[in-house]
Short mmCIF file of the N, C-alpha and C atoms (twelve columns), coordinates in Angstrom:
data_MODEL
# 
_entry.id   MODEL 
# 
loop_
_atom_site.group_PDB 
_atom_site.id 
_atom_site.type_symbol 
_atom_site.label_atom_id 
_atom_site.label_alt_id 
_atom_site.label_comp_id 
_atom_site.label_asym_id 
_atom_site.label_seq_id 
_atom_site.Cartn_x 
_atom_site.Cartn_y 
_atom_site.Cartn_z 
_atom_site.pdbx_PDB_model_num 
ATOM 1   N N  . UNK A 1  166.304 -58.051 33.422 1 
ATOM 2   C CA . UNK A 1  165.044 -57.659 34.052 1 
ATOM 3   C C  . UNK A 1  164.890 -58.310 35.428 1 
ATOM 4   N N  . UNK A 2  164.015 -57.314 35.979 1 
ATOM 5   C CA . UNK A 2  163.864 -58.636 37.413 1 
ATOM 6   C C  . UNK A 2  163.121 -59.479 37.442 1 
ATOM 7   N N  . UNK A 3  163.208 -60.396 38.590 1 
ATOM 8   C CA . UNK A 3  161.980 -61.528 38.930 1 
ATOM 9   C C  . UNK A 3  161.011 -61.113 39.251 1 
ATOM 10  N N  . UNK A 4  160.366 -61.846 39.633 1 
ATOM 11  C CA . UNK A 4  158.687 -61.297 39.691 1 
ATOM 12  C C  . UNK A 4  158.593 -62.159 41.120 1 
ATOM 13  N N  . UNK A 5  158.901 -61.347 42.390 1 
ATOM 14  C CA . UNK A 5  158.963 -62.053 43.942 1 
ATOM 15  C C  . UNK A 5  158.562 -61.186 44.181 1 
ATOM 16  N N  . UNK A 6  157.909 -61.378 46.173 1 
ATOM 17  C CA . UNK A 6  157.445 -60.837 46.979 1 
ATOM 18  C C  . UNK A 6  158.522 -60.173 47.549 1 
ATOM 19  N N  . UNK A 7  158.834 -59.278 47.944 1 
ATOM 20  C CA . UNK A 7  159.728 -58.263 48.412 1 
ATOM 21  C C  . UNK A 7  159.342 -58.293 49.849 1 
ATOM 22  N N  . UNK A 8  160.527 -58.870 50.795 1 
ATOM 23  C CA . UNK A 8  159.625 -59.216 52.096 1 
ATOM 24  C C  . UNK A 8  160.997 -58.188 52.601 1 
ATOM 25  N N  . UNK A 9  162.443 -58.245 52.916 1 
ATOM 26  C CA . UNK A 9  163.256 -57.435 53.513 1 
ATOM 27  C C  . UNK A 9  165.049 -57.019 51.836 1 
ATOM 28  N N  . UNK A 10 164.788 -56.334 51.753 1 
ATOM 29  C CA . UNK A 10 165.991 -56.203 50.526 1 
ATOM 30  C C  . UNK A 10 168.003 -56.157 51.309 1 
ATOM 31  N N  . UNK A 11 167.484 -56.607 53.024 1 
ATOM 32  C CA . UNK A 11 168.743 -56.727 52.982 1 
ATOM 33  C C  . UNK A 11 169.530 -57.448 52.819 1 
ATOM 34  N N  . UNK A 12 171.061 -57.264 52.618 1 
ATOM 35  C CA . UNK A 12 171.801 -58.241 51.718 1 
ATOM 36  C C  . UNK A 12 171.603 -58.331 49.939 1 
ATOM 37  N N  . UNK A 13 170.883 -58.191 49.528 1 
ATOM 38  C CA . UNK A 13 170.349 -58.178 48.055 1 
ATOM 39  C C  . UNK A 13 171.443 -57.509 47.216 1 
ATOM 40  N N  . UNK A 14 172.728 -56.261 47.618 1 
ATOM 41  C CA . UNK A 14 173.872 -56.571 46.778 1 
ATOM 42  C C  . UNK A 14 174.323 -57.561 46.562 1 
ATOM 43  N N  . UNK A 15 174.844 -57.677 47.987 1 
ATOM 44  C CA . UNK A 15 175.613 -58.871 47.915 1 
ATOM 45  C C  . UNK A 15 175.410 -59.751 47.802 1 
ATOM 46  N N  . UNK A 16 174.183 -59.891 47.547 1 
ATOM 47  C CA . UNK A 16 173.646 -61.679 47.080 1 
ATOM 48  C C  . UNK A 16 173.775 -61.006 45.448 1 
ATOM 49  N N  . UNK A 17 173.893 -60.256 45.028 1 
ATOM 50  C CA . UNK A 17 173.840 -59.960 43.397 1 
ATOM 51  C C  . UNK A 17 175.201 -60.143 43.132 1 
ATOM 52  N N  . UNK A 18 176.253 -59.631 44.083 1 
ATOM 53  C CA . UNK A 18 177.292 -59.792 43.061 1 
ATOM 54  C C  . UNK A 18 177.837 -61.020 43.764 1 
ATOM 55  N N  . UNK A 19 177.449 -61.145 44.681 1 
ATOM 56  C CA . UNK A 19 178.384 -62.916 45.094 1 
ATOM 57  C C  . UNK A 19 177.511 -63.793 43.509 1 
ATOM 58  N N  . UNK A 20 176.348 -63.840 43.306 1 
ATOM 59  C CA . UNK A 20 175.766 -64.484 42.489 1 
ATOM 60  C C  . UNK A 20 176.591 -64.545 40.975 1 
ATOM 61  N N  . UNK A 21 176.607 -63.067 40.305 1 
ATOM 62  C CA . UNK A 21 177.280 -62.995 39.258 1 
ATOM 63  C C  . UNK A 21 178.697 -63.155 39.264 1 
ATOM 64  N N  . UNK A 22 179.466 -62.876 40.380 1 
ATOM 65  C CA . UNK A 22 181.302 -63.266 40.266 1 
ATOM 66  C C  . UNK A 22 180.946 -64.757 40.523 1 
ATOM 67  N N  . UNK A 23 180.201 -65.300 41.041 1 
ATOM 68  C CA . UNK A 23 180.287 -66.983 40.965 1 
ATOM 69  C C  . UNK A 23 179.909 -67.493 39.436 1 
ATOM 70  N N  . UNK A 24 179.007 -67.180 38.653 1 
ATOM 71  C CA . UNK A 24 178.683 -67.487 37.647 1 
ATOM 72  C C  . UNK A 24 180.029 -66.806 36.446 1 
ATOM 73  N N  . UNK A 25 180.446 -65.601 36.652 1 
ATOM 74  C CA . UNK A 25 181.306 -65.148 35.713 1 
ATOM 75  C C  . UNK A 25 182.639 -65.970 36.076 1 
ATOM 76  N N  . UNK A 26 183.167 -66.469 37.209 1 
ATOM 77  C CA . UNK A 26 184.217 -67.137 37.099 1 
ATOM 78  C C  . UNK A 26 184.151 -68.799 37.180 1 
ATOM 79  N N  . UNK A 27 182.864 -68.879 36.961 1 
ATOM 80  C CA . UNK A 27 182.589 -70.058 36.078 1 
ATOM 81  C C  . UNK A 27 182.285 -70.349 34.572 1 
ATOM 82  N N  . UNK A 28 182.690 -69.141 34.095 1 
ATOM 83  C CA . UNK A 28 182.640 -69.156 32.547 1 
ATOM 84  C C  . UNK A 28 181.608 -68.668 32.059 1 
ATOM 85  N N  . UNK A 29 180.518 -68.422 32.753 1 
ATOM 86  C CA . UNK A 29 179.349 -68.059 31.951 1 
ATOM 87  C C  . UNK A 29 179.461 -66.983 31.375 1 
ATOM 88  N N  . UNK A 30 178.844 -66.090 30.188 1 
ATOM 89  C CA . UNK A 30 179.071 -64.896 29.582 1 
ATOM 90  C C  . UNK A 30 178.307 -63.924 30.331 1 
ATOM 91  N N  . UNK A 31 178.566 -62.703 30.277 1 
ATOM 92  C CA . UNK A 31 178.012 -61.261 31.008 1 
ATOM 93  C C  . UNK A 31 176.418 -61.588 31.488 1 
ATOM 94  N N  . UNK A 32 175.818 -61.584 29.919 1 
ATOM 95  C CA . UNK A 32 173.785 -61.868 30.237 1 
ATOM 96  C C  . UNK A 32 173.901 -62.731 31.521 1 
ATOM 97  N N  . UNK A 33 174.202 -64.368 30.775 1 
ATOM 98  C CA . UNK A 33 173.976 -65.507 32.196 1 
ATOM 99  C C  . UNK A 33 174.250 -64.903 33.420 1 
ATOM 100 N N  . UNK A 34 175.506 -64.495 33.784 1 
ATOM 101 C CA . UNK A 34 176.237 -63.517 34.918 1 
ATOM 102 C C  . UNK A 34 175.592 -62.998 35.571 1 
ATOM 103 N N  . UNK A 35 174.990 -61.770 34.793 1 
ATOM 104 C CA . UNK A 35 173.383 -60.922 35.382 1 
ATOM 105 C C  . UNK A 35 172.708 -61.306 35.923 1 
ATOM 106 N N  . UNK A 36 171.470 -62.380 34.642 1 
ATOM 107 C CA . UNK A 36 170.335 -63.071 35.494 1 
ATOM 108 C C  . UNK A 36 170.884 -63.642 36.751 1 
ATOM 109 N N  . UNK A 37 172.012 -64.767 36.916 1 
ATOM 110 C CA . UNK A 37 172.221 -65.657 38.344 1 
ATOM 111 C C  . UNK A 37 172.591 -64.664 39.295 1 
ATOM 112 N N  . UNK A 38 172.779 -63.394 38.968 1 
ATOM 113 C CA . UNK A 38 173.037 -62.609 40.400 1 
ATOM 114 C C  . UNK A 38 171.766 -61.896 40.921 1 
ATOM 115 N N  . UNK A 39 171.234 -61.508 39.435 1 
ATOM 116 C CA . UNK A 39 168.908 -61.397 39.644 1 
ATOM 117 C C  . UNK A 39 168.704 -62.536 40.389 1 
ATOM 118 N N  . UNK A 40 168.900 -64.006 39.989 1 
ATOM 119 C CA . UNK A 40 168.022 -64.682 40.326 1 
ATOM 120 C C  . UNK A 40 168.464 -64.537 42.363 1 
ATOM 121 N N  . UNK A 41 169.842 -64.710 42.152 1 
ATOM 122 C CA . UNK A 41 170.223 -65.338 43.670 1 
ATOM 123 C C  . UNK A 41 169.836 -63.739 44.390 1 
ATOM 124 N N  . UNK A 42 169.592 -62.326 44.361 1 
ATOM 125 C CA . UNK A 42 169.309 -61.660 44.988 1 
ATOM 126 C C  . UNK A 42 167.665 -61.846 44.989 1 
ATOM 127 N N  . UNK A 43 166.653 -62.225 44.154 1 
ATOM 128 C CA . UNK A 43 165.778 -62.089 44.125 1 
ATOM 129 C C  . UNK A 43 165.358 -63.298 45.214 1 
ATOM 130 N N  . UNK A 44 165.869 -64.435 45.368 1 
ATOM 131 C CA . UNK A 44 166.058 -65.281 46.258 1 
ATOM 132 C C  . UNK A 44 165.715 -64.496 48.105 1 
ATOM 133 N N  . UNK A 45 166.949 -64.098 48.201 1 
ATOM 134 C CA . UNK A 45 167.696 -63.491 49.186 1 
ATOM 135 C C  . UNK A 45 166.597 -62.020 49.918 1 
ATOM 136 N N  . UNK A 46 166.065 -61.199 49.301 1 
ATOM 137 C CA . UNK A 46 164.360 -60.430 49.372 1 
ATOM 138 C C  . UNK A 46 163.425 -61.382 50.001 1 
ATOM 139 N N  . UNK A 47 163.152 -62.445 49.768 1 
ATOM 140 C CA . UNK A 47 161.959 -63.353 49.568 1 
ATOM 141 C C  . UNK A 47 162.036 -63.526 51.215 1 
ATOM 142 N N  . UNK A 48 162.897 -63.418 52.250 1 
ATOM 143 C CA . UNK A 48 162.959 -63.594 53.660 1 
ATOM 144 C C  . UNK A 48 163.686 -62.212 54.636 1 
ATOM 145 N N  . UNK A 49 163.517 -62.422 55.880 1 
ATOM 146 C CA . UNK A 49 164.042 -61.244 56.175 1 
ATOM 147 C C  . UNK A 49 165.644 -61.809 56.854 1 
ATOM 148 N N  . UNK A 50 166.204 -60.239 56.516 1 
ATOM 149 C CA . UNK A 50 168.056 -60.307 56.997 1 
ATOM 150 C C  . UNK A 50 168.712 -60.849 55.945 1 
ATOM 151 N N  . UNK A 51 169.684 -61.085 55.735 1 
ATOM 152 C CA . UNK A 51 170.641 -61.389 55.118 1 
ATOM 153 C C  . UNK A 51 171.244 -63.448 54.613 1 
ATOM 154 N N  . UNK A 52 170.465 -63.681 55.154 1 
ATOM 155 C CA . UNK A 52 170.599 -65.244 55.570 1 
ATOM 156 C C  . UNK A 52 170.327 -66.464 55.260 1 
ATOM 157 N N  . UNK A 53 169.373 -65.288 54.002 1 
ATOM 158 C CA . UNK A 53 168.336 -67.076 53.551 1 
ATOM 159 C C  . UNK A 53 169.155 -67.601 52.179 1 
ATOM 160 N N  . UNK A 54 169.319 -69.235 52.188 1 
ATOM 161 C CA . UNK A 54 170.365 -69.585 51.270 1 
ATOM 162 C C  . UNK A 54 169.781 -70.430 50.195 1 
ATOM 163 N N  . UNK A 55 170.050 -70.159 49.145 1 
ATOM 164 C CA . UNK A 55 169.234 -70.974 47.912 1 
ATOM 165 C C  . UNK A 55 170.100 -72.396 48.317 1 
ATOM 166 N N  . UNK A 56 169.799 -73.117 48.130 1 
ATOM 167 C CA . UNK A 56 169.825 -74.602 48.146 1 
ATOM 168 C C  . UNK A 56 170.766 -74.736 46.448 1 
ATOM 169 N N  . UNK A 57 171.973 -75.654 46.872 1 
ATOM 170 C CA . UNK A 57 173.032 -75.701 46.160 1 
ATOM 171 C C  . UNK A 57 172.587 -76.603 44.487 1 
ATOM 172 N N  . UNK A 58 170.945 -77.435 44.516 1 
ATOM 173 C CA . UNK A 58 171.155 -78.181 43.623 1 
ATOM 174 C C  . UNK A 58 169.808 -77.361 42.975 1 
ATOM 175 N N  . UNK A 59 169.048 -75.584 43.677 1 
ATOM 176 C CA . UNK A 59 168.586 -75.144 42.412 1 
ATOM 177 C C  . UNK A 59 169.304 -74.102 42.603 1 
ATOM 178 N N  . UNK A 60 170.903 -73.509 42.759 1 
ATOM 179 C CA . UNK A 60 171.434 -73.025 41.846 1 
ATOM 180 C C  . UNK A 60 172.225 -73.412 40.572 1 
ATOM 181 N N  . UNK A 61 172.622 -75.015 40.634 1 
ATOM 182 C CA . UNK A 61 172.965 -75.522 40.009 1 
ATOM 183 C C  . UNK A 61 171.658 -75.639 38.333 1 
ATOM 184 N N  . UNK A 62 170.595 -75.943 39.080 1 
ATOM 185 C CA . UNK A 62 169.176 -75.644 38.103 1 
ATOM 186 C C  . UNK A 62 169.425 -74.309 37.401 1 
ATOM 187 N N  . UNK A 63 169.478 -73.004 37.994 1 
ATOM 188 C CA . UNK A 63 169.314 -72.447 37.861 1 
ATOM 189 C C  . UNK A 63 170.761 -72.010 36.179 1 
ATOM 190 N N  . UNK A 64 171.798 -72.277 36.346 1 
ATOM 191 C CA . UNK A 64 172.860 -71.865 35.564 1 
ATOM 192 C C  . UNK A 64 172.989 -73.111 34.883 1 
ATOM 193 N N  . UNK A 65 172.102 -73.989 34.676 1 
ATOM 194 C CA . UNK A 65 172.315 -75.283 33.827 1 
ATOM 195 C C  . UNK A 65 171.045 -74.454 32.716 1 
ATOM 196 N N  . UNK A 66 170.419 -73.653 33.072 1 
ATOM 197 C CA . UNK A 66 169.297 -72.955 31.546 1 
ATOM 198 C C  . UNK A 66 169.926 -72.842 30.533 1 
# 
């Protein structure tokens, strides 16, 4: 399902989905986890405009430690 963010510009938002989930899937996580961290890190990536805005390395780490 998705997050529940302000939708400010959706560009980049593939590719923040699947950079998100091939980082999490070739870190072992199973398919579901995979999903959400590529939801979460695109839902991230919306929240500003262009392509550019970068989640901060210790809450994605938060984020795939659930």
């Amino acid at each position: 399902p998705a997050l529940d963010v302000e939708c400010v510009d959706t560009t980049g938002a593939g590719d923040a989905f699947n950079a998100g989930f091939l980082y999490a899937w070739l870190m072992g996580h199973d398919l579901k986890k995979s999903c959400y961290f590529g939801n979460y890190i695109a839902s991230y990536c919306i929240q500003g405009y262009g392509a550019t805005n970068m989640l901060p390395s210790s809450e994605a780490t938060r984020v795939l430690k659930k």
